Amino acid sequence: MAQPEDAFKAVISHAKEYGFIFQSSEIYDGLSAVYDYGQNGVMLKNNLKSYWWRSMVQLQENIVGLDSAIFMHPSVWKASGHVDAFNDPLIDNKDSKKRYRADVLVEDHVEKLKQKADKEVAKAAKRFGESFDAEMYRSTNPRVMGYLSKAKDVMDQFVACLEAEDLEGVKQVIIDAGIKCPVSGSDKWTDVRQFNLMFGTKMGSVAEGAVDLYLRPETAQGIFVNFLNVQKTGRMKIPFGIAQIGKAFRNEIVARQFIFRMREFEQMEMQFFVKPGTEMEWYNHWKQVRLQWHLAMGLSEDNYRFHDHDKMAHYANAAADIEFQFPFGFKELEGIHSRTDFDLKSHEEHSGKKLRVFDPETKENYVPYVVETSVGLDRLFLSVLSESLVEEPLEKGGNRTLLKLPYALAPTQAAILPLLKKDGLPELARQLMKDLTFDYQMAYDEKDAIGKRYRRHDAIGTPLCFTVDHQSLEDGTVTMRDRDSMSQERIPSSDLGLHIKQQCGMESLLKKL
Ligand code: ATP
């Protein structure tokens, strides 16, 4: 099996070679952590958006959509806490001159300790065979307990320092834990500083009168400030949700790992407004619903896990991540947060406007609590792309590069391929294609030998290829080739649309939810 770094490199180069993702402004040597989606990337991205939107809005009676502006009144970010608290602690290594997020350094260290404990348990399981009790071993073996208690101590101390805003303490935790720079191997660290992640800009034609604005660092606030507009005009009753897909911007300290951490990215967020006291019920509900949504795509279940937070954001009373096993390890893909009434209350205070709903039972107005689901579209894209890319050995020898995307998400749903560029085959192929393009994203391809064309479509994940040959002229049938099994069968050309719909329609995915 390929090493994880090699697998990740293969994903990045495949994304470029096949028109999924390009570095932004590449001809000017690129702009760091900003990416463009190419001809296939934009289709896959749009399909992911559509899967999310249809499952969250179209299929839910009590969730509606919104598209709020990127620019917002600057007071929004004061009220949300972003001006004062949307900081990451950064630290530099004096030898390598590399900059790190202190929390990431600590989390990686803790994860390594946990992995060491897991390795000990796995070794013991091999040694003791069937009678082995892993839980018992974890709580009694001194070495395993040592690793786990060290991991817990480091994390507890770190969280305590962050909560007390003790940045010297954070540095001390890093030094005491013996955390070294992954590049230089040295432990010569600078002091820890807080760094605000919001991008500032100005609005206005003259410098003196210009207003300082921020590019939004999350889409959620656009939902909160429109909460009453939507509730009243949509006659929405608690519990209900507002969903939005849109760009967000963060001046990330360490932007790397391709589209995992970008400075401009896209979020798909849903804020669900509930009665205070019912939030944990809804929080657990949405945790399960969102995990199921990811699993329905059919990628390996082992790649997903929950991570419940020890350290909560300033607004949350419960928080979990759905983590995905990217080629560089398990990392956050989606966040599910119980945000209490923090945001709405704070906007009430800063705006002087009431953001309340009427409770017909108690006859009182109250500020609802909020449960949020927030998934990064680009991270979702990376999860699907990295898991789908495989090198598959062929029976006849050699390999094929296959992008095993879920059929409903593939950039192109089906390709029409005339076997030869003559004898009326291209004309028939184009005629079949013409009808289907109204409903599906089709590709027409007549260049190169048929085997080569199949490979090209395997590499971009096209689920079905229809080949038009001489028999098609005689009896109106074509060959349908399935991407994953490579099996071929003859079908009437009048059934092409039906096959595409059955196998590649978004409905098949949505019905699994
Ligand atoms: P991280 O801890 O990785 O910085 P976060 O906890 O700050 O992420 P949230 O504020 O919860 O992230 O944002 C919700 C989702 O938005 C994340 O789960 C992630 O998928 C996505 N996201 C956040 N920051 C970025 C980024 N810089 N690039 C791409 N996606 C991002």
Coordinates of C-alpha atoms and ligand atoms in Angstrom, one line a residue:
M1 CA 0.0 0.0 0.0
A2 CA 1.2 3.5 -0.7
Q3 CA 2.5 5.6 2.2
P4 CA 0.1 8.2 3.4
E5 CA 2.3 11.1 2.1
D6 CA 2.5 9.4 -1.3
A7 CA -1.2 8.9 -1.3
F8 CA -1.8 12.6 -0.5
K9 CA 0.7 13.7 -3.2
A10 CA -1.2 11.4 -5.7
V11 CA -4.5 13.1 -4.8
I12 CA -3.0 16.6 -5.3
S13 CA -1.5 15.8 -8.6
H14 CA -4.6 13.9 -9.8
A15 CA -6.7 16.9 -8.8
K16 CA -4.6 19.2 -11.0
E17 CA -4.0 16.8 -13.9
Y18 CA -7.7 16.1 -14.4
G19 CA -9.1 19.6 -13.9
F20 CA -10.4 19.4 -10.4
I21 CA -8.3 21.9 -8.5
F22 CA -5.7 24.5 -9.5
Q23 CA -3.6 26.8 -7.4
S24 CA -5.0 30.3 -7.5
S25 CA -3.1 32.7 -9.8
E26 CA -0.8 29.9 -10.7
I27 CA 0.9 31.9 -13.6
Y28 CA 2.0 34.4 -10.9
D29 CA 3.5 31.5 -8.8
G30 CA 0.2 31.1 -6.9
L31 CA -1.4 32.6 -3.8
S32 CA -0.9 30.7 -0.7
A33 CA -3.8 28.6 0.6
V34 CA -6.2 29.8 -2.1
Y35 CA -7.4 27.4 -4.8
D36 CA -9.6 27.4 -7.9
Y37 CA -11.9 24.6 -8.9
G38 CA -11.5 23.5 -12.5
Q39 CA -14.0 22.1 -15.0
N40 CA -14.4 18.8 -13.2
G41 CA -13.9 20.2 -9.7
V42 CA -16.8 22.7 -10.1
M43 CA -19.1 19.9 -11.1
L44 CA -18.2 17.7 -8.2
K45 CA -18.5 20.7 -5.8
N46 CA -21.9 21.7 -7.2
N47 CA -23.1 18.1 -6.8
L48 CA -21.9 18.0 -3.1
K49 CA -23.7 21.3 -2.5
S50 CA -26.8 19.9 -4.1
Y51 CA -26.7 16.8 -2.0
W52 CA -26.4 18.9 1.1
W53 CA -29.0 21.5 0.1
R54 CA -31.6 18.9 -1.0
S55 CA -31.2 16.8 2.2
M56 CA -31.2 19.8 4.5
V57 CA -33.8 22.1 2.8
Q58 CA -35.8 20.2 0.3
L59 CA -36.4 17.1 2.4
Q60 CA -37.0 18.9 5.7
E61 CA -40.3 20.6 6.2
N62 CA -39.0 22.8 9.0
I63 CA -35.7 24.0 7.4
V64 CA -35.5 26.9 4.9
G65 CA -32.6 28.4 3.0
L66 CA -30.9 31.8 3.0
D67 CA -28.2 33.5 1.0
S68 CA -26.9 36.4 3.1
A69 CA -24.2 38.9 2.0
I70 CA -20.5 38.4 2.7
F71 CA -20.2 42.0 3.9
M72 CA -22.0 42.7 7.2
H73 CA -22.2 45.6 9.6
P74 CA -19.0 45.7 11.6
S75 CA -21.0 45.5 14.9
V76 CA -22.0 41.9 13.9
W77 CA -18.5 40.7 14.6
K78 CA -18.2 42.6 17.9
A79 CA -21.5 41.0 19.0
S80 CA -20.4 37.5 17.8
G81 CA -17.2 37.7 19.8
H82 CA -15.0 37.4 16.7
V83 CA -13.3 40.8 17.2
D84 CA -12.2 39.9 20.7
A85 CA -11.9 36.2 20.7
F86 CA -11.5 34.8 17.1
N87 CA -7.8 34.2 17.7
D88 CA -5.4 31.4 17.3
P89 CA -2.4 31.1 19.6
L90 CA 0.7 31.1 17.4
I91 CA 4.3 30.1 18.2
D92 CA 7.4 30.1 16.1
N93 CA 10.4 27.8 16.3
K94 CA 13.6 29.8 16.4
D95 CA 15.7 27.3 14.5
S96 CA 13.4 26.4 11.6
K97 CA 11.6 29.8 11.6
K98 CA 8.5 27.8 11.1
R99 CA 5.2 29.1 12.5
Y100 CA 2.7 26.8 14.2
R101 CA -0.6 26.9 16.0
A102 CA 0.1 26.1 19.6
D103 CA -3.2 24.2 19.9
V104 CA -2.3 22.0 16.9
L105 CA 1.2 21.2 18.3
V106 CA -0.4 20.1 21.6
E107 CA -3.2 18.2 20.0
D108 CA -0.8 16.3 17.7
H109 CA 1.4 15.5 20.6
V110 CA -1.6 14.2 22.6
E111 CA -2.7 12.1 19.6
K112 CA 0.7 10.5 19.4
L113 CA 0.6 9.5 23.1
K114 CA -2.8 8.0 22.5
Q115 CA -1.5 6.1 19.5
K116 CA 1.4 4.7 21.5
A117 CA -1.2 3.4 24.1
D118 CA -3.2 1.9 21.3
K119 CA -0.1 0.2 19.9
E120 CA 0.7 -1.4 23.3
V121 CA -2.9 -2.7 23.5
A122 CA -2.7 -4.1 20.0
K123 CA 0.6 -5.8 20.8
A124 CA -0.9 -7.4 24.0
A125 CA -4.0 -8.5 22.1
K126 CA -1.8 -10.4 19.7
R127 CA 0.1 -12.0 22.6
F128 CA -2.9 -13.0 24.7
G129 CA -5.2 -14.1 21.9
E130 CA -8.9 -14.6 22.3
S131 CA -9.2 -14.2 26.1
F132 CA -7.8 -10.7 25.9
D133 CA -9.8 -7.9 27.6
A134 CA -8.7 -4.6 26.0
E135 CA -10.6 -2.4 28.4
M136 CA -9.2 -4.2 31.4
Y137 CA -5.6 -3.9 29.9
R138 CA -6.1 -0.2 29.3
S139 CA -7.0 0.4 32.9
T140 CA -4.4 -1.8 34.5
N141 CA -1.2 -1.9 32.4
P142 CA 1.2 0.6 33.8
R143 CA 2.7 1.6 30.4
V144 CA -0.6 2.1 28.7
M145 CA -1.9 4.0 31.8
G146 CA 1.3 6.1 31.7
Y147 CA 0.7 7.2 28.1
L148 CA -3.0 8.0 28.6
S149 CA -2.5 9.9 31.8
K150 CA 0.3 11.9 30.3
A151 CA -2.0 12.7 27.3
K152 CA -4.7 13.8 29.7
D153 CA -2.4 15.9 31.9
V154 CA -1.0 17.8 28.9
M155 CA -4.4 18.5 27.4
D156 CA -5.9 19.5 30.8
Q157 CA -3.0 21.9 31.5
F158 CA -3.2 23.4 28.0
V159 CA -7.0 23.9 28.2
A160 CA -6.6 25.5 31.6
C161 CA -4.0 27.9 30.4
L162 CA -6.0 28.9 27.3
E163 CA -9.1 29.5 29.3
A164 CA -7.1 31.7 31.7
E165 CA -5.6 33.4 28.7
D166 CA -2.2 32.5 30.2
L167 CA 0.0 32.5 27.0
E168 CA 3.2 32.1 29.0
G169 CA 1.6 29.0 30.6
V170 CA 0.8 27.7 27.1
K171 CA 4.4 28.0 26.1
Q172 CA 5.5 26.2 29.3
V173 CA 3.1 23.3 28.6
I174 CA 4.7 22.9 25.2
I175 CA 8.2 22.9 26.7
D176 CA 7.3 20.7 29.6
A177 CA 5.7 18.1 27.3
G178 CA 9.0 18.0 25.3
I179 CA 7.2 19.0 22.1
K180 CA 9.8 19.6 19.3
C181 CA 9.5 21.4 16.0
P182 CA 8.7 18.7 13.4
V183 CA 11.1 20.4 10.9
S184 CA 14.2 21.3 13.0
G185 CA 13.6 18.9 15.9
S186 CA 14.5 21.7 18.3
D187 CA 12.5 23.0 21.3
K188 CA 13.6 26.6 21.0
W189 CA 10.2 28.3 20.9
T190 CA 9.3 32.0 20.9
D191 CA 6.6 33.3 23.1
V192 CA 3.0 32.5 22.2
R193 CA 0.9 35.3 20.7
Q194 CA -2.7 35.6 19.9
F195 CA -3.5 36.3 16.2
N196 CA -7.0 37.4 15.0
L197 CA -8.0 35.4 12.0
M198 CA -10.4 37.9 10.4
F199 CA -9.5 39.7 7.1
G200 CA -10.2 43.4 7.3
T201 CA -11.2 45.6 4.4
K202 CA -12.7 49.1 3.8
M203 CA -16.0 50.2 2.3
G204 CA -16.3 53.8 0.9
S205 CA -14.9 56.0 -1.8
V206 CA -12.8 58.4 0.3
A207 CA -10.2 57.2 2.7
E208 CA -11.5 59.5 5.6
G209 CA -15.1 58.4 5.3
A210 CA -14.4 54.7 4.7
V211 CA -15.9 52.1 7.1
D212 CA -13.8 49.3 8.3
L213 CA -15.4 46.0 7.5
Y214 CA -14.4 42.3 7.8
L215 CA -14.8 39.5 5.3
R216 CA -17.0 37.1 7.1
P217 CA -15.1 34.3 8.9
E218 CA -18.3 32.1 9.0
T219 CA -21.7 32.2 7.4
A220 CA -23.6 31.6 10.6
Q221 CA -23.9 35.3 11.6
G222 CA -25.8 36.0 8.4
I223 CA -28.4 33.5 9.7
F224 CA -28.6 35.0 13.2
V225 CA -29.2 38.6 12.1
N226 CA -31.9 37.4 9.7
F227 CA -33.5 35.0 12.2
L228 CA -36.6 37.1 12.8
N229 CA -37.0 38.1 9.1
V230 CA -37.2 34.5 8.2
Q231 CA -39.3 33.4 11.2
K232 CA -41.9 36.1 10.6
T233 CA -42.1 36.0 6.8
G234 CA -41.9 32.2 6.6
R235 CA -44.3 31.8 9.6
M236 CA -41.8 29.4 11.1
K237 CA -42.5 27.6 14.3
I238 CA -39.9 26.5 16.8
P239 CA -38.1 24.1 16.3
F240 CA -37.0 25.2 12.8
G241 CA -33.8 25.7 10.9
I242 CA -32.1 28.1 8.4
A243 CA -29.5 26.7 6.1
Q244 CA -26.9 28.5 4.0
I245 CA -24.0 27.8 1.7
G246 CA -21.5 30.5 1.2
K247 CA -17.9 31.7 1.3
A248 CA -16.0 32.4 4.5
F249 CA -12.5 33.9 4.9
R250 CA -9.9 33.2 7.6
N251 CA -6.3 34.5 7.7
E252 CA -5.1 31.1 8.8
I253 CA -1.7 31.1 10.5
V254 CA -0.6 27.9 9.1
A255 CA -2.4 27.2 5.9
R256 CA -1.3 23.9 4.4
Q257 CA -2.6 20.4 3.5
F258 CA -4.0 21.6 0.2
I259 CA -7.7 22.4 0.4
F260 CA -8.0 21.2 4.0
R261 CA -7.1 24.6 5.4
M262 CA -7.7 27.5 3.1
R263 CA -7.9 31.3 3.5
E264 CA -11.0 31.5 1.3
F265 CA -13.3 28.5 1.6
E266 CA -17.0 27.6 1.6
Q267 CA -19.2 26.5 4.4
M268 CA -22.5 24.7 4.5
E269 CA -24.2 25.7 7.8
M270 CA -27.5 25.1 9.3
Q271 CA -28.7 26.8 12.5
F272 CA -31.6 25.0 14.2
F273 CA -33.6 27.1 16.6
V274 CA -35.0 25.2 19.6
K275 CA -36.7 25.8 22.9
P276 CA -34.2 26.2 25.8
G277 CA -33.9 22.9 27.6
T278 CA -34.4 20.8 24.5
E279 CA -31.0 21.6 23.0
M280 CA -29.2 18.4 24.1
E281 CA -31.9 16.3 22.5
W282 CA -31.5 18.2 19.2
Y283 CA -27.8 18.2 19.5
N284 CA -27.7 14.4 19.7
H285 CA -30.3 14.2 16.9
W286 CA -28.2 16.3 14.5
K287 CA -25.0 14.5 15.4
Q288 CA -26.6 11.3 14.2
V289 CA -28.3 12.8 11.2
R290 CA -25.1 14.4 10.0
L291 CA -23.0 11.3 10.4
Q292 CA -25.6 9.3 8.5
W293 CA -25.5 11.9 5.7
H294 CA -21.8 11.3 5.3
L295 CA -22.1 7.5 5.5
A296 CA -24.8 7.4 2.9
M297 CA -22.2 8.4 0.3
G298 CA -20.8 4.9 0.7
L299 CA -17.2 5.7 1.5
S300 CA -15.7 3.4 4.2
E301 CA -17.4 3.7 7.6
D302 CA -14.0 3.3 9.3
N303 CA -13.0 6.7 8.0
Y304 CA -15.4 8.6 10.2
R305 CA -15.5 9.1 13.9
F306 CA -16.9 11.6 16.5
H307 CA -14.6 13.7 18.5
D308 CA -16.3 15.3 21.5
H309 CA -14.7 18.5 22.6
D310 CA -12.9 19.1 25.9
K311 CA -12.5 22.8 25.2
M312 CA -15.6 24.5 24.0
A313 CA -15.7 27.6 21.8
H314 CA -16.9 30.8 23.7
Y315 CA -20.5 30.2 22.6
A316 CA -21.0 26.5 23.0
N317 CA -22.3 24.2 25.8
A318 CA -21.7 21.0 23.8
A319 CA -19.6 20.5 20.7
A320 CA -18.4 17.5 18.6
D321 CA -16.6 17.1 15.4
I322 CA -17.2 14.5 12.8
E323 CA -13.6 13.6 11.9
F324 CA -12.5 12.0 8.7
Q325 CA -9.4 10.0 8.0
F326 CA -7.7 12.2 5.5
P327 CA -4.4 10.9 4.0
F328 CA -2.7 12.9 6.8
G329 CA -4.8 11.4 9.6
F330 CA -8.1 11.9 11.3
K331 CA -9.1 15.6 11.2
E332 CA -12.2 17.7 11.6
L333 CA -14.6 17.6 8.7
E334 CA -17.8 19.0 10.3
G335 CA -18.6 20.6 13.6
I336 CA -21.9 20.2 15.5
H337 CA -22.3 22.7 18.2
S338 CA -24.9 23.5 20.8
R339 CA -24.5 27.3 20.7
T340 CA -27.1 28.1 23.5
D341 CA -28.7 31.6 23.1
F342 CA -25.3 33.2 23.0
D343 CA -25.5 34.7 19.5
L344 CA -29.1 35.9 19.5
K345 CA -28.8 37.4 23.0
S346 CA -25.6 39.2 22.1
H347 CA -27.2 40.6 18.9
E348 CA -30.1 41.8 21.0
E349 CA -27.7 43.6 23.3
H350 CA -25.6 45.2 20.5
S351 CA -28.5 46.1 18.2
G352 CA -31.1 47.0 20.7
K353 CA -33.6 44.9 18.8
K354 CA -35.5 42.0 20.3
L355 CA -34.8 38.6 18.7
R356 CA -37.5 36.5 20.5
V357 CA -40.3 34.2 19.7
F358 CA -43.6 33.8 21.4
D359 CA -44.3 30.6 23.4
P360 CA -48.1 29.9 23.1
E361 CA -47.9 27.6 26.2
T362 CA -46.3 30.0 28.7
K363 CA -47.5 33.1 26.8
E364 CA -44.0 34.5 27.1
N365 CA -41.4 35.7 24.6
Y366 CA -38.0 33.9 24.8
V367 CA -34.7 33.8 22.9
P368 CA -34.3 30.4 21.3
Y369 CA -31.3 28.1 21.7
V370 CA -29.4 27.1 18.7
V371 CA -27.9 23.8 17.5
E372 CA -25.5 24.3 14.5
T373 CA -24.2 21.9 11.9
S374 CA -21.3 23.3 10.0
V375 CA -19.4 21.4 7.3
G376 CA -16.6 22.8 5.1
L377 CA -17.4 22.2 1.5
D378 CA -13.8 22.1 0.5
R379 CA -12.9 19.6 3.2
L380 CA -15.9 17.5 2.2
F381 CA -14.5 17.6 -1.4
L382 CA -11.1 16.5 -0.2
S383 CA -12.6 13.7 1.9
V384 CA -14.5 12.4 -1.1
L385 CA -11.7 12.9 -3.6
S386 CA -9.0 11.3 -1.4
E387 CA -11.1 8.3 -0.5
S388 CA -12.2 7.7 -4.1
L389 CA -8.8 7.7 -5.8
V390 CA -7.5 4.2 -6.3
E391 CA -5.0 2.4 -8.4
E392 CA -6.7 -0.9 -9.4
P393 CA -4.9 -3.9 -10.7
L394 CA -6.5 -5.3 -13.9
E395 CA -7.0 -8.9 -14.6
K396 CA -5.2 -8.7 -17.9
G397 CA -2.2 -7.1 -16.2
G398 CA -1.3 -3.5 -15.5
N399 CA -3.3 -1.0 -13.5
R400 CA -6.1 1.5 -14.0
T401 CA -6.5 4.8 -12.2
L402 CA -10.0 4.9 -10.9
L403 CA -11.9 7.7 -9.2
K404 CA -14.6 5.8 -7.4
L405 CA -16.8 8.7 -6.6
P406 CA -20.3 8.0 -5.5
Y407 CA -22.2 7.8 -8.8
A408 CA -24.6 10.6 -8.0
L409 CA -21.8 13.0 -7.3
A410 CA -19.6 12.4 -10.4
P411 CA -18.8 15.5 -12.5
T412 CA -20.1 13.8 -15.6
Q413 CA -22.8 11.3 -15.3
A414 CA -22.4 9.5 -18.6
A415 CA -20.2 9.6 -21.7
I416 CA -21.3 8.8 -25.2
L417 CA -18.6 7.2 -27.3
P418 CA -18.9 6.4 -31.0
L419 CA -16.7 3.3 -31.6
L420 CA -15.3 4.8 -34.8
K421 CA -15.2 8.3 -36.2
K422 CA -17.0 7.2 -39.4
D423 CA -19.8 5.2 -40.8
G424 CA -22.5 7.4 -39.3
L425 CA -21.6 6.4 -35.7
P426 CA -20.7 10.0 -34.6
E427 CA -24.0 11.3 -36.0
L428 CA -26.0 8.7 -34.1
A429 CA -24.0 9.3 -30.9
R430 CA -24.6 13.0 -31.1
Q431 CA -28.3 12.5 -31.7
L432 CA -28.5 10.4 -28.5
M433 CA -26.5 12.9 -26.6
K434 CA -28.7 15.8 -27.6
D435 CA -31.8 14.5 -25.8
L436 CA -29.9 13.5 -22.7
T437 CA -28.1 16.9 -22.1
F438 CA -31.3 18.5 -21.0
D439 CA -31.4 16.3 -17.9
Y440 CA -27.8 15.1 -17.3
Q441 CA -24.2 16.3 -17.5
M442 CA -23.0 14.3 -20.5
A443 CA -19.7 14.0 -22.3
Y444 CA -19.1 13.2 -26.0
D445 CA -15.7 11.7 -26.8
E446 CA -14.6 10.3 -30.1
K447 CA -10.8 10.7 -29.9
D448 CA -8.4 7.7 -29.4
A449 CA -9.1 4.0 -29.1
I450 CA -12.1 3.0 -27.0
G451 CA -10.0 1.5 -24.2
K452 CA -8.1 4.8 -23.8
R453 CA -11.4 6.7 -23.6
Y454 CA -12.7 4.3 -20.9
R455 CA -9.5 5.0 -18.9
R456 CA -10.0 8.8 -19.2
H457 CA -13.5 8.5 -17.9
D458 CA -12.4 6.1 -15.1
A459 CA -9.9 8.8 -14.0
I460 CA -12.6 11.5 -13.6
G461 CA -15.2 9.1 -12.2
T462 CA -17.7 9.0 -15.0
P463 CA -20.1 6.1 -13.9
L464 CA -21.5 5.1 -17.3
C465 CA -20.1 5.0 -20.8
F466 CA -22.4 4.2 -23.7
T467 CA -20.6 3.0 -26.8
V468 CA -22.3 3.4 -30.2
D469 CA -21.1 0.8 -32.8
H470 CA -22.3 -0.7 -36.1
Q471 CA -24.9 -2.9 -34.3
S472 CA -26.4 0.3 -32.9
L473 CA -27.2 1.4 -36.5
E474 CA -29.0 -1.9 -37.1
D475 CA -30.9 -2.6 -34.0
G476 CA -30.9 0.6 -32.0
T477 CA -28.9 -0.9 -29.0
V478 CA -25.7 0.5 -27.5
T479 CA -23.2 -1.0 -25.0
M480 CA -23.4 0.3 -21.4
R481 CA -20.2 0.0 -19.5
D482 CA -20.2 0.3 -15.7
R483 CA -17.2 2.2 -14.2
D484 CA -16.6 0.0 -11.2
S485 CA -17.3 -3.5 -12.4
M486 CA -16.2 -2.7 -16.0
S487 CA -19.0 -5.0 -17.0
Q488 CA -20.8 -4.3 -20.4
E489 CA -24.3 -5.0 -21.5
R490 CA -26.3 -4.1 -24.5
I491 CA -29.3 -2.0 -23.9
P492 CA -31.9 -0.2 -26.1
S493 CA -30.8 3.3 -26.8
S494 CA -34.2 4.5 -25.7
D495 CA -33.4 3.4 -22.2
L496 CA -30.2 5.5 -21.7
G497 CA -32.0 8.2 -19.7
L498 CA -33.6 5.6 -17.5
H499 CA -30.3 3.9 -16.6
I500 CA -28.6 7.2 -15.9
K501 CA -31.5 8.2 -13.6
Q502 CA -31.6 4.9 -11.8
Q503 CA -27.8 4.7 -11.2
C504 CA -26.6 8.3 -11.1
G505 CA -29.7 10.2 -9.9
M506 CA -29.3 12.2 -6.7
E507 CA -32.6 10.5 -5.5
S508 CA -30.8 7.2 -4.9
L509 CA -28.5 9.0 -2.5
L510 CA -31.2 11.0 -0.8
K511 CA -33.4 7.9 -0.3
K512 CA -30.7 6.3 1.8
L513 CA -31.1 9.1 4.5
Ligands
ATP1 P1 -10.2 24.0 12.6 O1 -10.2 23.6 14.1 O2 -9.8 22.9 11.7 O3 -9.5 25.3 12.3 P2 -12.7 25.1 13.2 O4 -13.1 24.4 14.4 O5 -12.2 26.5 13.4 O6 -11.7 24.3 12.3 P3 -15.4 25.8 12.4 O7 -15.3 27.2 12.8 O8 -16.2 24.9 13.3 O9 -13.9 25.2 12.2 O10 -15.9 25.8 11.0 C1 -16.8 24.8 10.5 C2 -16.2 24.0 9.3 O11 -15.7 24.8 8.4 C3 -15.1 23.1 9.7 O12 -15.5 21.8 10.3 C4 -14.3 22.9 8.4 O13 -14.9 21.8 7.7 C5 -14.6 24.2 7.7 N1 -13.4 25.1 7.8 C6 -13.0 25.8 8.9 N2 -11.9 26.5 8.6 C7 -11.5 26.1 7.3 C8 -10.4 26.4 6.5 N3 -9.5 27.3 6.8 N4 -10.4 25.9 5.2 C9 -11.3 25.0 4.8 N5 -12.4 24.6 5.6 C10 -12.5 25.2 6.8

